CSV table of C-alpha atoms (C1' of nucleotides) in Angstrom, one decimal:
chain,number,residue,atom,x,y,z
A,44,MET,CA,-20.9,30.8,9.4
A,45,ASP,CA,-22.8,27.8,7.9
A,46,THR,CA,-22.7,24.3,9.3
A,47,ALA,CA,-20.5,22.9,6.6
A,48,THR,CA,-17.8,25.5,7.2
A,49,ARG,CA,-18.0,25.1,10.9
A,50,ALA,CA,-17.6,21.3,10.4
A,51,LEU,CA,-14.5,21.9,8.3
A,52,GLU,CA,-12.9,24.1,10.9
A,53,ILE,CA,-13.4,21.5,13.6
A,54,ALA,CA,-12.2,18.7,11.3
A,55,GLU,CA,-9.2,20.8,10.3
A,56,ARG,CA,-8.2,21.2,13.9
A,57,LEU,CA,-8.7,17.5,14.7
A,58,ALA,CA,-6.8,16.4,11.6
A,59,GLN,CA,-3.9,18.8,12.4
A,60,THR,CA,-3.6,17.5,16.0
A,61,ARG,CA,-4.6,13.9,15.8
A,62,GLY,CA,-4.4,13.0,12.1
A,63,PHE,CA,-7.1,12.1,9.6
A,64,ASN,CA,-7.4,8.6,11.1
A,65,GLY,CA,-7.4,10.0,14.6
A,66,PHE,CA,-10.9,11.5,14.6
A,67,SER,CA,-14.4,10.5,13.5
A,68,TYR,CA,-17.7,11.9,12.4
A,69,ALA,CA,-18.8,11.6,16.0
A,70,ASP,CA,-16.1,14.0,17.2
A,71,ILE,CA,-17.2,16.7,14.8
A,72,ALA,CA,-20.9,16.1,15.3
A,73,ASP,CA,-20.5,16.3,19.1
A,74,GLU,CA,-18.8,19.6,18.9
A,75,LEU,CA,-21.4,21.0,16.4
A,76,GLU,CA,-24.2,19.6,18.6
A,77,ILE,CA,-25.8,17.8,15.6
A,78,THR,CA,-25.9,14.1,14.8
A,79,LYS,CA,-23.5,12.1,12.7
A,80,ALA,CA,-26.4,11.6,10.2
A,81,SER,CA,-26.7,15.4,9.8
A,82,LEU,CA,-23.0,15.7,9.1
A,83,HIS,CA,-23.3,13.1,6.3
A,84,TYR,CA,-25.8,15.5,4.7
A,85,HIS,CA,-23.0,18.0,4.3
A,86,PHE,CA,-20.2,15.6,3.5
A,87,GLU,CA,-21.4,12.3,2.1
A,88,SER,CA,-18.3,10.4,3.0
A,89,LYS,CA,-15.2,11.1,5.1
A,90,ALA,CA,-13.1,11.1,1.9
A,91,ASP,CA,-15.2,14.0,0.7
A,92,LEU,CA,-14.7,15.8,3.9
A,93,GLY,CA,-11.0,15.1,3.7
A,94,LEU,CA,-10.7,16.4,0.2
A,95,ALA,CA,-12.6,19.6,1.1
A,96,LEU,CA,-10.3,20.0,4.0
A,97,ILE,CA,-7.1,19.9,2.0
A,98,GLU,CA,-8.5,22.1,-0.8
A,99,ARG,CA,-9.6,24.7,1.7
A,100,TYR,CA,-6.3,24.6,3.5
A,101,THR,CA,-4.4,24.9,0.2
A,102,ASP,CA,-6.5,27.9,-0.9
A,103,GLY,CA,-5.8,29.6,2.5
A,104,PHE,CA,-2.1,29.0,2.2
A,105,LYS,CA,-2.1,30.2,-1.4
A,106,GLY,CA,-3.7,33.4,-0.2
A,107,ALA,CA,-1.2,33.8,2.6
A,108,LEU,CA,1.7,33.3,0.1
A,109,ALA,CA,0.2,35.9,-2.3
A,110,ALA,CA,0.1,38.4,0.6
A,111,ILE,CA,3.8,38.1,1.3
A,112,THR,CA,5.9,41.0,0.1
A,113,GLY,CA,9.4,42.3,0.5
A,114,ASP,CA,12.7,41.2,-0.8
A,115,ALA,CA,13.5,37.4,-1.1
A,116,SER,CA,15.1,37.2,2.3
A,117,THR,CA,12.1,38.9,4.0
A,118,ARG,CA,9.7,36.7,2.1
A,119,LEU,CA,11.4,33.6,3.3
A,120,ARG,CA,11.2,34.7,6.9
A,121,ARG,CA,7.5,35.4,6.4
A,122,TYR,CA,7.1,32.0,4.8
A,123,ALA,CA,8.6,30.4,7.9
A,124,LYS,CA,6.3,32.5,10.0
A,125,LEU,CA,3.3,30.9,8.4
A,126,TYR,CA,4.5,27.5,9.6
A,127,GLU,CA,5.3,28.9,13.0
A,128,ASP,CA,1.8,30.4,13.3
A,129,VAL,CA,0.4,26.9,12.8
A,130,LEU,CA,2.7,25.4,15.4
A,131,VAL,CA,2.0,27.9,18.1
A,132,ARG,CA,-1.6,26.9,17.9
A,133,ASP,CA,-0.5,23.4,18.8
A,134,ARG,CA,-1.1,22.1,15.3
A,135,MET,CA,0.9,20.3,12.7
A,136,CYS,CA,0.8,21.5,9.1
A,137,LEU,CA,-2.3,19.7,7.7
A,138,CYS,CA,-0.5,18.3,4.7
A,139,GLY,CA,2.6,17.3,6.7
A,140,MET,CA,0.3,15.3,8.9
A,141,LEU,CA,-1.4,13.8,5.9
A,142,ALA,CA,1.9,13.0,4.3
A,143,ALA,CA,2.6,10.7,7.3
A,144,GLU,CA,-0.7,9.0,6.7
A,145,TYR,CA,-0.4,9.1,3.0
A,146,SER,CA,-0.6,5.4,2.2
A,147,THR,CA,-3.9,5.1,4.1
A,148,LEU,CA,-5.6,8.0,2.4
A,149,PRO,CA,-8.1,7.8,-0.5
A,150,ARG,CA,-6.5,8.6,-3.9
A,151,SER,CA,-8.4,11.9,-4.1
A,152,MET,CA,-6.8,13.1,-0.9
A,153,GLN,CA,-3.3,11.9,-1.9
A,154,ASP,CA,-3.4,13.9,-5.1
A,155,ALA,CA,-4.6,17.0,-3.2
A,156,VAL,CA,-1.7,16.6,-0.7
A,157,ARG,CA,0.8,16.6,-3.5
A,158,ARG,CA,-0.8,19.6,-5.1
A,159,PHE,CA,-0.2,21.5,-1.8
A,160,PHE,CA,3.5,20.6,-1.8
A,161,ASP,CA,3.8,21.3,-5.5
A,162,MET,CA,2.4,24.8,-4.8
A,163,ASN,CA,5.0,25.3,-2.1
A,164,ASP,CA,7.8,24.1,-4.4
A,165,GLU,CA,6.7,26.6,-7.0
A,166,TRP,CA,6.5,29.6,-4.7
A,167,LEU,CA,9.8,28.8,-3.0
A,168,THR,CA,11.6,28.1,-6.2
A,169,ARG,CA,10.4,31.4,-7.7
A,170,THR,CA,11.4,33.3,-4.6
A,171,LEU,CA,14.8,31.7,-4.3
A,172,ASP,CA,15.6,32.2,-7.9
A,173,ARG,CA,14.7,35.8,-7.8
A,174,GLY,CA,16.6,36.3,-4.6
A,175,ARG,CA,19.7,34.8,-6.1
A,176,SER,CA,19.4,36.8,-9.3
A,177,ALA,CA,19.0,40.0,-7.2
A,178,GLY,CA,22.1,39.1,-5.2
A,179,VAL,CA,20.1,38.9,-2.0
A,180,LEU,CA,20.5,35.2,-1.5
A,181,GLY,CA,23.3,32.8,-2.1
A,182,PHE,CA,23.1,29.0,-2.5
A,183,ASP,CA,24.5,26.1,-4.5
A,184,GLY,CA,22.5,23.9,-6.9
A,185,THR,CA,19.1,24.5,-8.2
A,186,ALA,CA,16.5,26.7,-6.5
A,187,LEU,CA,14.1,23.7,-6.5
A,188,GLU,CA,16.6,21.7,-4.5
A,189,ALA,CA,17.1,24.5,-2.0
A,190,ALA,CA,13.3,24.8,-1.8
A,191,ARG,CA,12.9,21.2,-0.9
A,192,VAL,CA,15.5,21.5,1.8
A,193,LEU,CA,13.4,24.3,3.3
A,194,THR,CA,10.1,22.4,3.1
A,195,ALA,CA,11.7,19.2,4.5
A,196,GLY,CA,13.3,21.2,7.3
A,197,PHE,CA,10.2,23.1,8.2
A,198,GLU,CA,7.9,20.1,8.1
A,199,GLY,CA,10.4,18.0,10.1
A,200,ALA,CA,11.0,20.7,12.6
A,201,MET,CA,7.2,21.1,13.2
A,202,LEU,CA,6.9,17.4,13.7
A,203,LEU,CA,9.6,17.3,16.3
A,204,ALA,CA,8.7,20.5,18.1
A,205,ARG,CA,5.2,19.2,18.6
A,206,SER,CA,6.5,16.0,20.3
A,207,TYR,CA,8.4,18.2,22.8
A,208,SER,CA,5.8,20.9,23.1
A,209,GLU,CA,8.6,23.3,22.4
A,210,PRO,CA,7.7,25.7,19.6
A,211,ALA,CA,11.1,27.3,20.1
A,212,ARG,CA,12.7,24.2,18.6
A,213,PHE,CA,11.0,25.1,15.3
A,214,ALA,CA,12.0,28.7,15.5
A,215,VAL,CA,15.7,27.9,16.0
A,216,THR,CA,15.8,25.3,13.3
A,217,ALA,CA,13.9,27.5,10.8
A,218,LYS,CA,16.3,30.4,11.5
A,219,ARG,CA,19.3,28.3,10.8
A,220,LEU,CA,17.9,26.8,7.6
A,221,LEU,CA,17.3,30.3,6.4
A,222,ALA,CA,20.8,31.4,7.4
A,223,HIS,CA,22.2,28.9,5.0
A,224,LEU,CA,20.7,31.0,2.2
A,225,ASN,CA,21.6,34.4,3.6
A,226,GLY,CA,24.9,35.1,1.9
A,227,SER,CA,25.0,38.6,3.4
A,228,THR,CA,25.5,37.8,7.1
A,229,ALA,CA,28.7,38.4,8.8
A,230,ALA,CA,28.7,34.9,10.1
A,231,ARG,CA,28.9,33.4,6.6
A,232,GLY,CA,31.6,35.7,5.5
A,233,SER,CA,33.8,35.1,8.6
A,234,ARG,CA,33.2,31.3,8.9
A,235,ALA,CA,35.9,29.0,7.6
A,236,LYS,CA,36.5,25.3,7.5
A,237,GLN,CA,39.0,25.2,10.3
A,238,SER,CA,37.9,25.1,13.9
A,239,ARG,CA,36.9,28.6,14.8
A,240,ALA,CA,35.3,27.6,18.1
A,241,ALA,CA,37.8,29.4,20.2
A,242,ALA,CA,37.5,32.6,18.2
A,243,ARG,CA,33.7,32.8,18.8
A,244,PRO,CA,33.2,31.7,22.4
A,245,VAL,CA,29.9,33.6,22.6
A,246,ARG,CA,28.2,31.3,20.1
A,247,ARG,CA,29.3,28.2,21.9
A,248,ALA,CA,27.3,28.5,25.0
A,249,ALA,CA,25.0,25.8,26.2
A,250,ALA,CA,26.1,23.0,24.0
A,251,HIS,CA,24.2,19.7,24.5
A,252,ARG,CA,25.4,17.2,27.1
K,12,MET,CA,12.4,-16.7,15.3
K,13,ASP,CA,9.7,-16.8,18.1
K,14,THR,CA,6.2,-15.6,17.6
K,15,ALA,CA,6.6,-12.4,19.6
K,16,THR,CA,9.5,-11.3,17.5
K,17,ARG,CA,7.8,-12.1,14.3
K,18,ALA,CA,4.8,-10.1,15.5
K,19,LEU,CA,7.1,-7.2,16.2
K,20,GLU,CA,8.6,-7.3,12.8
K,21,ILE,CA,5.2,-7.3,11.1
K,22,ALA,CA,3.9,-4.5,13.4
K,23,GLU,CA,7.0,-2.5,12.8
K,24,ARG,CA,6.5,-2.6,9.0
K,25,LEU,CA,2.8,-1.7,9.4
K,26,ALA,CA,3.5,1.1,11.8
K,27,GLN,CA,6.2,2.5,9.5
K,28,THR,CA,4.0,2.4,6.5
K,29,ARG,CA,0.5,3.1,7.9
K,30,GLY,CA,1.1,4.6,11.3
K,31,PHE,CA,0.3,3.1,14.7
K,32,ASN,CA,-3.4,4.0,14.3
K,33,GLY,CA,-3.4,2.5,10.8
K,34,PHE,CA,-3.1,-1.2,11.7
K,35,SER,CA,-4.8,-3.5,14.1
K,36,TYR,CA,-4.2,-6.8,15.9
K,37,ALA,CA,-6.2,-8.5,13.1
K,38,ASP,CA,-3.6,-7.4,10.5
K,39,ILE,CA,-0.7,-8.9,12.5
K,40,ALA,CA,-2.6,-12.0,13.4
K,41,ASP,CA,-3.6,-12.7,9.8
K,42,GLU,CA,-0.1,-12.5,8.6
K,43,LEU,CA,1.2,-14.7,11.4
K,44,GLU,CA,-1.7,-17.1,10.8
K,45,ILE,CA,-2.7,-17.1,14.4
K,46,THR,CA,-5.8,-15.5,16.1
K,47,LYS,CA,-6.0,-12.1,17.7
K,48,ALA,CA,-6.5,-13.8,21.0
K,49,SER,CA,-3.2,-15.6,20.6
K,50,LEU,CA,-1.5,-12.3,19.9
K,51,HIS,CA,-2.9,-10.9,23.1
K,52,TYR,CA,-1.0,-13.6,24.9
K,53,HIS,CA,2.3,-12.1,23.6
K,54,PHE,CA,1.3,-8.5,24.0
K,55,GLU,CA,-1.5,-7.8,26.5
K,56,SER,CA,-2.4,-4.5,25.0
K,57,LYS,CA,-1.6,-2.5,21.9
K,58,ALA,CA,0.1,0.0,24.1
K,59,ASP,CA,2.5,-2.8,25.2
K,60,LEU,CA,3.1,-3.8,21.7
K,61,GLY,CA,3.8,-0.2,20.7
K,62,LEU,CA,6.2,0.3,23.5
K,63,ALA,CA,8.1,-2.9,22.7
K,64,LEU,CA,8.2,-1.7,19.1
K,65,ILE,CA,9.8,1.6,19.8
K,66,GLU,CA,12.3,0.2,22.3
K,67,ARG,CA,13.4,-2.5,19.8
K,68,TYR,CA,13.7,0.1,17.1
K,69,THR,CA,15.7,2.4,19.3
K,70,ASP,CA,18.1,-0.4,20.3
K,71,GLY,CA,18.6,-1.3,16.7
K,72,PHE,CA,19.4,2.3,15.8
K,73,LYS,CA,21.7,2.6,18.7
K,74,GLY,CA,23.6,-0.4,17.5
K,75,ALA,CA,23.8,1.0,14.0
K,76,LEU,CA,25.1,4.3,15.4
K,77,ALA,CA,27.8,2.5,17.4
K,78,ALA,CA,28.9,0.7,14.3
K,79,ILE,CA,29.6,3.9,12.4
K,80,THR,CA,33.3,4.8,12.0
K,81,GLY,CA,35.3,7.3,10.2
K,82,ASP,CA,35.9,11.0,10.4
K,83,ALA,CA,32.9,13.3,11.3
K,84,SER,CA,32.1,14.0,7.7
K,85,THR,CA,32.0,10.3,6.9
K,86,ARG,CA,30.0,9.5,10.0
K,87,LEU,CA,27.3,12.0,9.0
K,88,ARG,CA,27.0,10.5,5.5
K,89,ARG,CA,26.6,7.1,7.1
K,90,TYR,CA,24.0,8.5,9.5
K,91,ALA,CA,22.0,9.8,6.5
K,92,LYS,CA,22.4,6.4,4.9
K,93,LEU,CA,20.6,4.8,7.8
K,94,TYR,CA,17.6,6.9,7.1
K,95,GLU,CA,17.9,6.3,3.4
K,96,ASP,CA,18.0,2.5,4.0
K,97,VAL,CA,14.6,2.8,5.8
K,98,LEU,CA,13.2,4.9,3.0
K,99,VAL,CA,14.2,2.6,0.1
K,100,ARG,CA,12.2,-0.2,1.8
K,101,ASP,CA,9.2,2.1,1.4
K,102,ARG,CA,9.1,2.9,5.1
K,103,MET,CA,9.0,6.0,7.2
K,104,CYS,CA,11.3,6.3,10.2
K,105,LEU,CA,9.2,4.6,12.9
K,106,CYS,CA,9.6,7.5,15.4
K,107,GLY,CA,9.0,10.1,12.8
K,108,MET,CA,5.7,8.5,12.0
K,109,LEU,CA,4.9,8.2,15.7
K,110,ALA,CA,5.8,11.9,16.2
K,111,ALA,CA,3.0,12.7,13.8
K,112,GLU,CA,0.6,10.6,15.8
K,113,TYR,CA,2.1,11.8,19.1
K,114,SER,CA,-1.0,13.2,20.8
K,115,THR,CA,-2.9,10.0,20.2
K,116,LEU,CA,-0.3,7.7,21.8
K,117,PRO,CA,-0.3,6.4,25.3
K,118,ARG,CA,2.1,8.2,27.6
K,119,SER,CA,4.6,5.3,27.7
K,120,MET,CA,5.0,5.4,23.9
K,121,GLN,CA,5.3,9.2,23.9
K,122,ASP,CA,8.2,9.0,26.4
K,123,ALA,CA,9.9,6.3,24.3
K,124,VAL,CA,9.6,8.3,21.1
K,125,ARG,CA,11.3,11.2,22.9
K,126,ARG,CA,14.1,9.0,24.1
K,127,PHE,CA,14.7,8.0,20.5
K,128,PHE,CA,15.1,11.6,19.4
K,129,ASP,CA,17.2,12.4,22.5
K,130,MET,CA,19.6,9.6,21.5
K,131,ASN,CA,19.9,11.0,18.0
K,132,ASP,CA,20.5,14.5,19.4
K,133,GLU,CA,23.3,13.2,21.6
K,134,TRP,CA,25.0,11.2,18.9
K,135,LEU,CA,24.8,14.0,16.4
K,136,THR,CA,25.9,16.7,18.9
K,137,ARG,CA,28.9,14.6,19.8
K,138,THR,CA,29.8,13.9,16.2
K,139,LEU,CA,29.4,17.6,15.2
K,140,ASP,CA,31.4,18.9,18.1
K,141,ARG,CA,34.2,16.6,17.4
K,142,GLY,CA,34.1,17.3,13.7
K,143,ARG,CA,34.3,21.0,14.3
K,144,SER,CA,37.1,20.7,16.9
K,145,ALA,CA,39.1,18.5,14.4
K,146,GLY,CA,38.6,21.1,11.7
K,147,VAL,CA,36.6,18.7,9.5
K,148,LEU,CA,33.3,20.5,9.9
K,149,GLY,CA,32.3,24.1,9.9
K,150,PHE,CA,29.0,25.6,11.2
K,151,ASP,CA,27.7,28.4,13.3
K,152,GLY,CA,25.9,28.2,16.6
K,153,THR,CA,25.8,25.2,18.9
K,154,ALA,CA,26.3,21.6,17.7
K,155,LEU,CA,22.9,20.8,19.2
K,156,GLU,CA,21.2,23.3,17.0
K,157,ALA,CA,23.0,22.0,14.0
K,158,ALA,CA,22.0,18.5,15.0
K,159,ARG,CA,18.4,19.4,15.1
K,160,VAL,CA,18.5,21.0,11.7
K,161,LEU,CA,19.7,17.6,10.4
K,162,THR,CA,17.1,15.5,12.3
K,163,ALA,CA,14.3,17.9,11.2
K,164,GLY,CA,15.6,17.9,7.6
K,165,PHE,CA,16.0,14.1,7.4
K,166,GLU,CA,12.6,13.3,9.0
K,167,GLY,CA,10.9,15.9,6.8
K,168,ALA,CA,12.6,14.7,3.7
K,169,MET,CA,11.5,11.2,4.4
K,170,LEU,CA,8.0,12.3,4.9
K,171,LEU,CA,7.9,14.1,1.6
K,172,ALA,CA,9.8,11.6,-0.4
K,173,ARG,CA,7.3,8.9,0.6
K,174,SER,CA,4.4,11.0,-0.6
K,175,TYR,CA,5.9,11.1,-4.1
K,176,SER,CA,7.4,7.6,-4.1
K,177,GLU,CA,10.7,9.3,-5.0
K,178,PRO,CA,13.5,8.2,-2.7
K,179,ALA,CA,15.8,10.4,-4.7
K,180,ARG,CA,14.1,13.5,-3.1
K,181,PHE,CA,15.5,12.3,0.2
K,182,ALA,CA,19.0,11.7,-1.1
K,183,VAL,CA,19.2,15.2,-2.8
K,184,THR,CA,18.0,17.0,0.3
K,185,ALA,CA,20.2,15.0,2.7
K,186,LYS,CA,23.2,15.7,0.6
K,187,ARG,CA,22.5,19.4,0.6
K,188,LEU,CA,21.9,19.5,4.4
K,189,LEU,CA,25.3,17.8,4.9
K,190,ALA,CA,27.0,20.2,2.5
K,191,HIS,CA,26.1,23.1,4.8
K,192,LEU,CA,28.4,21.5,7.3
K,193,ASN,CA,31.2,20.6,5.0
K,194,GLY,CA,33.5,23.6,5.1
K,195,SER,CA,36.1,21.9,2.9
K,196,THR,CA,34.2,21.7,-0.4
K,197,ALA,CA,35.2,23.8,-3.3
K,198,ALA,CA,31.6,25.0,-3.6
K,199,ARG,CA,31.6,26.6,-0.2
K,200,GLY,CA,34.9,28.3,-0.7
K,201,SER,CA,33.9,29.7,-4.1
K,202,ARG,CA,30.4,30.7,-3.3
K,203,ALA,CA,29.7,34.4,-2.6
K,204,LYS,CA,26.6,36.4,-1.8
K,205,GLN,CA,26.3,37.9,-5.2
K,206,SER,CA,24.6,36.1,-8.0
K,207,ARG,CA,27.1,33.6,-9.4
K,208,ALA,CA,24.6,31.8,-11.5
K,209,ALA,CA,26.2,32.8,-14.8
K,210,ALA,CA,29.6,31.7,-13.5
K,211,ARG,CA,28.4,28.1,-12.7
K,212,PRO,CA,26.0,27.2,-15.5
K,213,VAL,CA,26.6,23.5,-15.0
K,214,ARG,CA,24.9,23.6,-11.6
K,215,ARG,CA,21.8,25.4,-12.8
K,216,ALA,CA,20.4,22.7,-15.0
K,217,ALA,CA,16.8,21.6,-14.7
K,218,ALA,CA,15.4,24.3,-12.5
K,219,HIS,CA,11.8,23.8,-11.5
K,220,ARG,CA,8.9,25.3,-13.7
T,235,DG,C1',-31.2,20.4,7.4
T,236,DT,C1',-31.8,17.7,11.1
T,237,DC,C1',-33.5,13.9,13.3
T,238,DT,C1',-34.1,8.6,15.0
T,239,DA,C1',-32.9,4.2,14.1
T,240,DT,C1',-30.1,0.9,12.4
T,241,DA,C1',-27.1,-1.6,9.4
T,242,DG,C1',-22.7,-3.9,8.8
T,243,DG,C1',-18.2,-3.8,9.9
T,244,DT,C1',-13.9,-3.4,12.7
T,245,DG,C1',-11.5,-1.9,17.0
T,246,DG,C1',-9.1,-3.8,21.3
T,247,DA,C1',-9.7,-7.0,24.8
T,248,DT,C1',-11.2,-11.2,27.9
T,249,DA,C1',-12.9,-16.0,29.5
T,250,DG,C1',-12.0,-20.4,29.5
T,251,DA,C1',-11.2,-24.9,26.8
T,252,DC,C1',-7.4,-27.6,24.9
R,188,DG,C1',0.7,-21.0,23.1
R,189,DT,C1',-3.2,-21.3,20.6
R,190,DC,C1',-7.9,-21.8,20.1
R,191,DT,C1',-13.3,-20.6,20.0
R,192,DA,C1',-16.5,-17.6,21.4
R,193,DT,C1',-17.9,-13.4,22.9
R,194,DC,C1',-18.2,-8.5,24.7
R,195,DC,C1',-18.8,-3.8,24.0
R,196,DA,C1',-17.4,0.3,22.1
R,197,DC,C1',-16.7,2.6,18.0
R,198,DC,C1',-16.6,3.3,13.0
R,199,DT,C1',-18.7,4.9,8.4
R,200,DA,C1',-22.8,5.1,6.2
R,201,DT,C1',-27.9,4.8,4.9
R,202,DA,C1',-33.2,4.9,5.1
R,203,DG,C1',-36.8,7.4,5.9
R,204,DA,C1',-39.6,10.6,9.1
R,205,DC,C1',-40.1,15.5,10.3
DNA sequence: GTCTATAGGTGGATAGAC
DNA sequence: GTCTATCCACCTATAGAC
């Protein structure tokens, strides 16, 4: 692997764990065992490095999405798994992290972050629409709205799970977010407005406080 | 207002917009029109300032939660409104922002960030449980799990809405997240697994792509 | 491609006068 | 409480030799 790529892999890990403003050329150079000056040969400025980082990440994600098969319900579970795979490596979604730092980023990086989320919106919207048409999924409103609930929920769940070092928090939340779309479960069919707590004691275990 | 408090207000705004690692003593001192040295008189270290920031924010939020009245459904809408009020001032939730930077924060601040989310978990869990018992809300699983779906969704929606300068993204997502709990709406009652798209054309306007 | 050396700036923090 | 002056570590970035 060439030096530029190795630099990107190190930078990616640092950006996902500490944020783009949380690491420096020195951190990367030290790990590569080259000097900061040499690193500037590969990436003239940190903004250039950052842009390359996002575009590489987006391409990788696009490839992962393209590799997802199955019916809509399965696809969504696999989509959630992509996030979970990032989290279990103790990382935040790169673009979720950059979204937090958004106002401090150079314009080129801001635009690239948006493109990542736009890509997610498109993939999810398509998947949700097809799932609903096929009768596999059920949800109100537009598919785009439902897509954004998922993205917000997944990104937020990652953010919080990381603060507690509890990847399971993500898994539980992701599962429930997907359950809202899964019209075919027994739970949905049997649930009513009125208090059914007493009727389903098994699901009430371990409530907080 | 005394200097320390004014410093905290400025720091709070900067932390919510740029992150804790995105501002410096110089930024605050410049706005206050005092020197950095004077600021160190009020807050010996940036870690001290950061801790005071979170504790003040948490206290304020706790007060806002205590002031919320109404049935469970109304309370949840008002809870969402608290987040929206932050967002429309072009800010991220302070602790959501700090959660992103979590691994770079001093231990004292990390613990305080967790306490903020623990407080939210408790308030939401209590509200959700009461709402379900009263028959106002309907949801599967534990109230704690449902609470965390809301927190994750709200924090994530704020994060994304800010990257697009579109507060409406938050409002739409928040509304849908709450709708999942509102067993009494006509939508829930009428929705089925099978594709009902054709039956509800009015809700299908403006799909993405 | 990688190095040494350095520029020019900013970070948080402290000493001590007023 | 606020100041001047200063420290030292770190930041991104560049010039120019090898």
